[in-house]
Short mmCIF file of C-alpha atoms in Angstrom, two decimals:
data_model
loop_
_atom_site.label_atom_id
_atom_site.label_comp_id
_atom_site.label_asym_id
_atom_site.label_seq_id
_atom_site.Cartn_x
_atom_site.Cartn_y
_atom_site.Cartn_z
CA UNK G 198 115.72 93.54 146.98
CA UNK G 199 116.30 96.49 144.99
CA UNK G 200 120.17 95.81 144.98
CA UNK G 201 119.41 92.03 143.74
CA UNK G 202 117.32 93.58 141.20
CA UNK G 203 119.96 95.89 139.70
CA UNK G 204 122.29 92.35 139.67
CA UNK G 205 119.71 90.35 137.67
CA UNK G 206 119.17 92.01 134.37
CA UNK G 207 116.71 90.84 131.58
CA UNK G 208 119.16 90.34 128.72
CA UNK G 209 118.20 91.82 125.38
CA UNK G 210 121.06 92.63 123.18
CA UNK G 211 124.64 93.72 123.18
CA UNK G 212 124.99 97.43 123.37
CA UNK G 213 127.00 97.83 120.28
CA UNK G 214 124.60 95.75 118.22
CA UNK G 215 121.82 97.29 119.57
CA UNK G 216 123.05 100.74 118.81
CA UNK G 217 123.89 99.76 115.06
CA UNK G 218 120.44 97.91 114.75
CA UNK G 219 118.87 101.19 115.77
CA UNK G 220 120.82 103.97 114.07
CA UNK G 221 123.15 102.37 111.21
CA UNK G 222 120.64 102.31 108.70
CA UNK G 223 118.88 105.46 109.09
CA UNK G 224 122.56 107.49 109.24
CA UNK G 225 123.55 105.66 106.03
CA UNK G 226 120.66 106.77 104.22
CA UNK G 227 120.89 110.27 105.73
CA UNK G 228 124.53 110.37 104.79
CA UNK G 229 124.02 109.48 101.42
CA UNK G 230 121.52 112.17 100.99
CA UNK G 231 123.85 114.60 102.32
CA UNK G 232 126.76 113.51 100.57
CA UNK G 233 124.92 113.54 97.10
CA UNK G 234 123.68 117.18 97.63
CA UNK G 235 127.39 117.96 98.00
CA UNK G 236 128.48 116.00 95.09
CA UNK G 237 125.72 117.52 92.79
CA UNK G 238 126.26 121.18 94.12
CA UNK G 239 122.96 121.13 95.62
CA UNK G 240 122.40 123.45 98.75
CA UNK G 241 121.40 121.28 101.87
CA UNK G 242 118.44 123.50 102.17
CA UNK G 243 115.53 123.35 104.80
CA UNK G 244 113.48 121.11 102.45
CA UNK G 245 116.28 118.67 102.48
CA UNK G 246 116.36 118.76 106.20
CA UNK G 247 112.60 118.14 106.50
CA UNK G 248 113.24 114.83 104.29
CA UNK G 249 115.98 113.87 106.18
CA UNK G 250 113.99 113.86 109.37
CA UNK G 251 111.10 112.00 107.65
CA UNK G 252 113.32 109.54 106.11
CA UNK G 253 115.09 109.06 109.55
CA UNK G 254 111.75 108.20 111.36
CA UNK G 255 110.24 106.08 108.52
CA UNK G 256 113.69 104.01 107.96
CA UNK G 257 114.03 103.41 111.63
CA UNK G 258 110.45 101.99 111.73
CA UNK G 259 110.78 100.06 108.55
CA UNK G 260 114.40 98.49 109.14
CA UNK G 261 113.33 97.40 112.56
CA UNK G 262 109.89 95.82 111.24
CA UNK G 263 111.32 94.07 108.52
CA UNK G 264 114.30 92.95 110.73
CA UNK G 265 116.79 92.19 107.81
CA UNK G 266 119.38 91.32 110.70
CA UNK G 267 118.29 88.11 110.94
CA UNK G 268 119.65 86.97 107.56
CA UNK G 269 122.46 89.13 108.40
CA UNK G 270 123.08 87.40 111.66
CA UNK G 271 123.04 83.88 109.92
CA UNK G 272 125.29 84.99 107.20
CA UNK G 273 122.68 84.46 104.18
CA UNK G 274 124.00 87.52 102.29
CA UNK G 275 121.62 86.97 99.32
CA UNK G 276 118.53 86.82 101.59
CA UNK G 277 119.85 89.81 103.37
CA UNK G 278 120.34 91.78 100.31
CA UNK G 279 116.87 91.08 99.08
CA UNK G 280 115.77 92.33 102.64
CA UNK G 281 117.65 95.19 102.12
CA UNK G 282 116.12 96.10 98.57
CA UNK G 283 112.65 94.95 99.58
CA UNK G 284 112.58 97.51 102.62
CA UNK G 285 113.99 100.12 100.41
CA UNK G 286 111.36 99.69 97.83
CA UNK G 287 108.60 100.42 100.37
CA UNK G 288 110.45 103.18 101.86
CA UNK G 289 110.72 104.92 98.41
CA UNK G 290 107.10 103.98 97.73
CA UNK G 291 106.05 105.80 101.09
CA UNK G 292 108.19 108.81 100.37
CA UNK G 293 107.03 109.26 96.85
CA UNK G 294 103.62 109.09 97.79
CA UNK G 295 103.86 111.61 100.76
CA UNK G 296 105.77 113.99 98.34
CA UNK G 297 103.25 113.93 95.61
CA UNK G 298 100.25 114.01 98.15
CA UNK G 299 101.68 117.11 99.82
CA UNK G 300 102.97 118.65 96.79
CA UNK G 301 106.38 118.94 98.34
CA UNK G 302 108.10 116.94 95.65
CA UNK G 303 109.01 120.00 93.42
CA UNK G 304 111.35 121.51 96.16
CA UNK G 305 113.79 118.58 95.38
CA UNK G 306 116.25 118.61 92.37
CA UNK G 307 115.38 115.21 90.44
CA UNK G 308 119.12 114.19 90.03
CA UNK G 309 119.74 114.40 93.73
CA UNK G 310 116.42 112.33 94.45
CA UNK G 311 116.88 109.93 91.66
CA UNK G 312 120.72 109.13 92.49
CA UNK G 313 119.73 108.89 96.39
CA UNK G 314 117.05 106.33 95.38
CA UNK G 315 119.47 104.31 93.30
CA UNK G 316 122.71 104.55 95.40
CA UNK G 317 121.29 104.00 98.82
CA UNK G 318 120.49 100.46 99.05
CA UNK G 319 124.06 99.62 97.65
CA UNK G 320 125.46 101.58 100.48
CA UNK G 321 123.35 99.95 103.12
CA UNK G 322 124.39 96.73 101.79
CA UNK G 323 128.33 97.67 101.88
CA UNK G 324 127.84 99.06 105.27
CA UNK G 325 126.48 95.82 106.60
CA UNK G 326 128.98 93.76 105.01
CA UNK G 327 131.69 95.94 106.24
CA UNK G 328 130.69 95.76 109.61
CA UNK G 329 130.32 92.06 109.45
CA UNK G 330 133.90 91.61 108.33
CA UNK G 331 135.01 93.88 110.99
CA UNK G 332 133.08 91.93 113.54
CA UNK G 333 134.47 88.62 112.07
CA UNK G 334 137.96 89.89 112.44
CA UNK G 335 137.19 91.03 116.04
CA UNK G 336 135.97 87.70 117.05
CA UNK G 337 139.13 86.01 115.26
CA UNK G 338 141.53 88.06 117.05
CA UNK G 339 140.02 87.33 120.48
CA UNK G 340 138.75 91.16 121.06
CA UNK G 341 135.75 90.08 122.42
CA UNK G 342 133.81 89.12 125.75
CA UNK G 343 134.10 85.75 127.38
CA UNK G 344 130.69 84.27 128.43
CA UNK G 345 129.43 81.24 130.57
CA UNK G 346 126.12 79.84 131.27
CA UNK G 347 124.98 78.60 134.67
CA UNK G 348 122.50 75.86 134.16
CA UNK G 349 121.89 73.54 131.16
CA UNK G 350 118.41 73.78 130.07
CA UNK G 351 116.38 74.56 126.71
CA UNK G 352 116.89 78.71 126.95
CA UNK G 353 120.41 78.10 127.89
CA UNK G 354 121.39 75.79 125.01
CA UNK G 355 119.56 78.44 122.63
CA UNK G 356 121.48 81.26 123.81
CA UNK G 357 124.99 79.17 123.57
CA UNK G 358 124.11 78.48 120.01
CA UNK G 359 123.41 82.08 119.39
CA UNK G 360 126.57 83.34 120.84
CA UNK G 361 128.43 80.72 118.72
CA UNK G 362 126.81 81.14 115.54
CA UNK G 363 126.69 85.09 115.50
CA UNK G 364 130.17 86.42 115.63
CA UNK G 365 128.66 90.13 115.67
CA UNK G 366 127.66 89.59 119.29
CA UNK G 367 131.38 89.93 120.19
CA UNK G 368 131.37 87.22 122.73
CA UNK G 369 133.06 83.81 123.03
CA UNK G 370 131.08 81.01 124.84
CA UNK G 371 133.38 79.48 127.43
CA UNK G 372 130.95 76.76 128.66
CA UNK G 373 128.42 75.60 130.98
CA UNK G 374 128.04 75.07 134.89
CA UNK G 375 125.47 72.63 136.25
CA UNK G 376 125.32 70.45 139.52
CA UNK G 377 123.90 67.29 137.45
CA UNK G 378 125.74 64.58 136.38
CA UNK G 379 126.96 64.58 132.70
CA UNK G 380 124.39 61.63 132.19
CA UNK G 381 121.37 63.66 133.04
CA UNK G 382 121.92 66.79 131.25
CA UNK G 383 120.03 67.19 128.04
CA UNK G 384 121.22 66.00 124.74
CA UNK G 385 122.85 68.05 122.13
CA UNK G 386 125.38 70.05 124.62
CA UNK G 387 128.24 70.57 122.53
CA UNK G 388 129.73 73.34 124.59
CA UNK G 389 132.13 71.85 127.45
CA UNK G 390 130.73 71.35 130.96
CA UNK G 391 133.30 73.54 133.16
CA UNK G 392 132.05 72.16 136.61
CA UNK G 393 129.49 72.60 139.41
CA UNK G 394 127.94 75.77 140.50
CA UNK G 395 130.37 75.79 143.36
CA UNK G 396 133.14 76.41 141.08
CA UNK G 397 131.99 79.14 139.30
CA UNK G 398 133.29 82.27 141.30
CA UNK G 399 136.88 80.88 141.18
CA UNK G 400 136.67 79.98 137.67
CA UNK G 401 135.24 83.51 136.79
CA UNK G 402 138.35 85.10 138.57
CA UNK G 403 140.71 82.63 137.38
CA UNK G 404 139.85 83.08 133.74
CA UNK G 405 138.68 86.71 133.80
CA UNK G 406 135.31 85.92 132.43
CA UNK G 407 133.45 89.13 131.55
CA UNK G 408 129.62 88.15 131.24
CA UNK G 409 127.64 85.39 133.51
CA UNK G 410 124.16 83.97 132.04
CA UNK G 411 122.14 82.43 134.89
CA UNK G 412 119.71 79.90 133.24
CA UNK G 413 118.03 78.69 136.44
CA UNK G 414 114.41 78.01 137.12
CA UNK G 415 112.31 80.24 139.42
CA UNK G 416 112.10 77.57 141.99
CA UNK G 417 115.84 77.77 142.60
CA UNK G 418 115.97 81.04 144.17
CA UNK G 419 117.87 80.14 147.42
CA UNK G 420 120.55 78.72 144.90
CA UNK G 421 120.55 81.99 142.54
CA UNK G 422 120.93 84.23 145.90
CA UNK G 423 123.77 82.37 147.04
CA UNK G 424 125.59 82.30 143.67
CA UNK G 425 125.22 86.09 143.54
CA UNK G 426 126.79 86.64 147.00
CA UNK G 427 129.70 84.53 145.95
CA UNK G 428 130.20 86.90 142.55
CA UNK G 429 129.77 90.04 144.38
CA UNK G 430 133.82 90.71 144.13
CA UNK G 431 134.09 89.72 140.65
CA UNK G 432 133.81 92.31 137.62
CA UNK G 433 131.80 90.39 135.69
CA UNK G 434 128.52 91.55 134.18
CA UNK G 435 125.37 88.96 135.36
CA UNK G 436 122.52 88.29 133.20
CA UNK G 437 119.54 86.54 134.31
CA UNK G 438 117.66 84.45 131.63
CA UNK G 439 113.94 83.75 132.52
CA UNK G 440 112.50 80.45 131.38
CA UNK G 441 109.78 82.07 129.45
CA UNK G 442 109.36 78.57 127.46
CA UNK G 443 107.45 77.09 130.33
CA UNK G 444 104.97 79.82 129.93
CA UNK G 445 104.75 79.88 126.13
CA UNK G 446 105.93 83.56 126.13
CA UNK G 447 107.73 83.52 122.88
CA UNK G 448 106.23 86.99 122.01
CA UNK G 449 106.83 88.33 125.41
CA UNK G 450 108.56 91.70 125.71
CA UNK G 451 110.53 93.02 128.65
CA UNK G 452 109.66 96.54 130.12
CA UNK G 453 109.63 98.47 133.11
CA UNK G 454 106.91 100.35 135.00
CA UNK G 455 108.65 103.18 137.58
CA UNK G 456 111.81 101.34 137.31
CA UNK G 457 110.28 97.88 138.22
CA UNK G 458 111.11 95.33 135.52
CA UNK G 459 107.61 93.54 134.01
CA UNK G 460 107.33 90.95 131.15
CA UNK G 461 104.60 92.50 128.86
CA UNK G 462 102.84 88.91 127.90
CA UNK G 463 99.86 90.26 125.77
CA UNK G 464 99.77 94.13 125.24
CA UNK G 465 98.22 96.11 122.39
CA UNK G 466 100.68 96.76 119.45
CA UNK G 467 99.30 100.29 119.37
CA UNK G 468 101.22 101.80 122.43
CA UNK G 469 103.55 104.67 122.68
CA UNK G 470 105.25 105.64 119.31
CA UNK G 471 103.73 102.64 117.58
CA UNK G 472 100.24 104.18 117.64
CA UNK G 473 101.41 106.98 115.98
CA UNK G 474 103.23 105.01 113.35
CA UNK G 475 100.38 102.97 112.90
CA UNK G 476 98.00 105.94 112.45
CA UNK G 477 100.29 107.28 109.80
CA UNK G 478 100.57 103.96 108.12
CA UNK G 479 97.05 103.31 107.89
CA UNK G 480 96.57 106.87 106.41
CA UNK G 481 99.28 106.78 103.78
CA UNK G 482 99.16 102.98 103.16
CA UNK G 483 95.24 102.89 102.78
CA UNK G 484 95.32 106.23 100.60
CA UNK G 485 97.74 104.64 98.39
CA UNK G 486 95.92 101.38 98.21
CA UNK G 487 92.64 103.19 97.40
CA UNK G 488 94.26 104.70 94.64
CA UNK G 489 95.50 101.89 92.97
CA UNK G 490 92.11 100.05 93.27
CA UNK G 491 89.93 102.79 92.36
CA UNK G 492 89.29 101.25 88.83
CA UNK G 493 88.66 97.48 90.33
CA UNK G 494 86.28 98.91 92.84
CA UNK G 495 84.52 100.98 90.44
CA UNK G 496 83.91 97.63 88.54
CA UNK G 497 82.51 95.93 91.61
CA UNK G 498 80.12 98.87 92.39
CA UNK G 499 78.83 98.54 88.66
CA UNK G 500 78.50 94.82 88.96
CA UNK G 501 76.62 95.01 92.19
CA UNK G 502 74.29 97.65 90.91
CA UNK G 503 73.52 95.76 87.57
CA UNK G 504 73.17 92.05 89.03
CA UNK G 505 70.57 93.01 91.75
CA UNK G 506 68.43 95.78 93.42
CA UNK G 507 69.59 97.81 96.16
CA UNK G 508 72.51 99.84 97.52
CA UNK G 509 75.91 99.31 96.30
CA UNK G 510 77.50 100.24 99.58
CA UNK G 511 76.30 99.87 102.96
CA UNK G 512 77.64 100.43 106.73
CA UNK G 513 77.72 98.02 109.49
CA UNK G 514 78.70 98.65 113.02
CA UNK G 515 82.04 96.83 114.38
CA UNK G 516 84.16 97.06 117.50
CA UNK G 517 87.78 98.04 117.44
CA UNK G 518 90.60 98.53 119.78
CA UNK G 519 89.13 98.89 123.59
CA UNK G 520 85.59 97.86 122.65
CA UNK G 521 85.20 101.26 120.62
CA UNK G 522 82.51 100.92 118.27
CA UNK G 523 83.30 101.89 114.75
CA UNK G 524 81.86 102.27 111.27
CA UNK G 525 82.80 99.89 108.42
CA UNK G 526 81.91 100.54 104.79
CA UNK G 527 81.47 97.18 102.84
CA UNK G 528 80.30 96.61 99.21
CA UNK G 529 77.05 94.58 99.43
CA UNK G 530 77.39 90.83 98.44
CA UNK G 531 73.81 89.89 99.56
CA UNK G 532 70.26 90.65 99.15
CA UNK G 533 70.15 92.32 102.52
CA UNK G 534 71.94 94.94 104.47
CA UNK G 535 71.77 94.12 107.89
CA UNK G 536 73.46 95.83 110.91
CA UNK G 537 72.16 94.03 114.03
CA UNK G 538 68.55 95.18 114.37
CA UNK G 539 68.63 97.87 111.60
CA UNK G 540 69.88 98.37 108.33
CA UNK G 541 71.58 101.61 107.23
CA UNK G 542 72.61 101.69 103.42
CA UNK G 543 73.98 104.05 100.68
#
């Protein structure tokens, strides 16, 4: 059983792409900062090192959440550039707020920081365009991994479309294998049908196929087991595509618990590092919004006080994560300040 689990792996991303998705943007941001300190004859002191560490974590989180790669994958350069500048604007706003809130901003040379804020988004855009050009050239020159899909179904067709459309995946789609007659296959099959499942092992050996995606329903376990036995002596990487569409699990996430693969169907978004990032975001963004809206809230408070007797703000109990009771402070918009059986006001 354990040996079979090692053969059937949930496919997530090509390792090279995953590396660039997580590290390219932060590395470009940090490299630009370091090169600017050299160009402007500023020593890269401990203060800049602290800034670099903070920038690394913030940029890693932001670019993952914004997912500017979705437009990069589709070749929409203008939309991708918009995402880059939008994400960088948020990044700059967060850094500026942290700097002024902590009084740390005076430790940095204005010319370095201003230059960094201005140059970095263009450096990010240039690095991504260069990477896309490299990926496209490698794809055209055949320096990619060949792939086949076992089973013609919805998820298999979607994967084939992704491989064909996105050259940065460094893969070339060769075709499908399926035991059904061509007339019984789903419509929209543009990729060649290479043969039946019994032909897979021979085709893989003959054509040096690098990657095999098994897109079979769970009910086809005996057939999948037999296929794995036939492919044992090949060097191809084998991935299993679970049919998540039949369970409406489009938001599911693959993980492992003690080395055992699991599918997170519904989970709290505040687990692990996300909980820390969420807490920091709440404090930073909420504080920034409160400062910006302070005049508006003051006007509302005056209006509430002048238009009806009673308190301006009252508090109510609400229930948050894990059913924990929290206190919410609200502007009074009615004549009463109810909180269940009691009312607490200020």
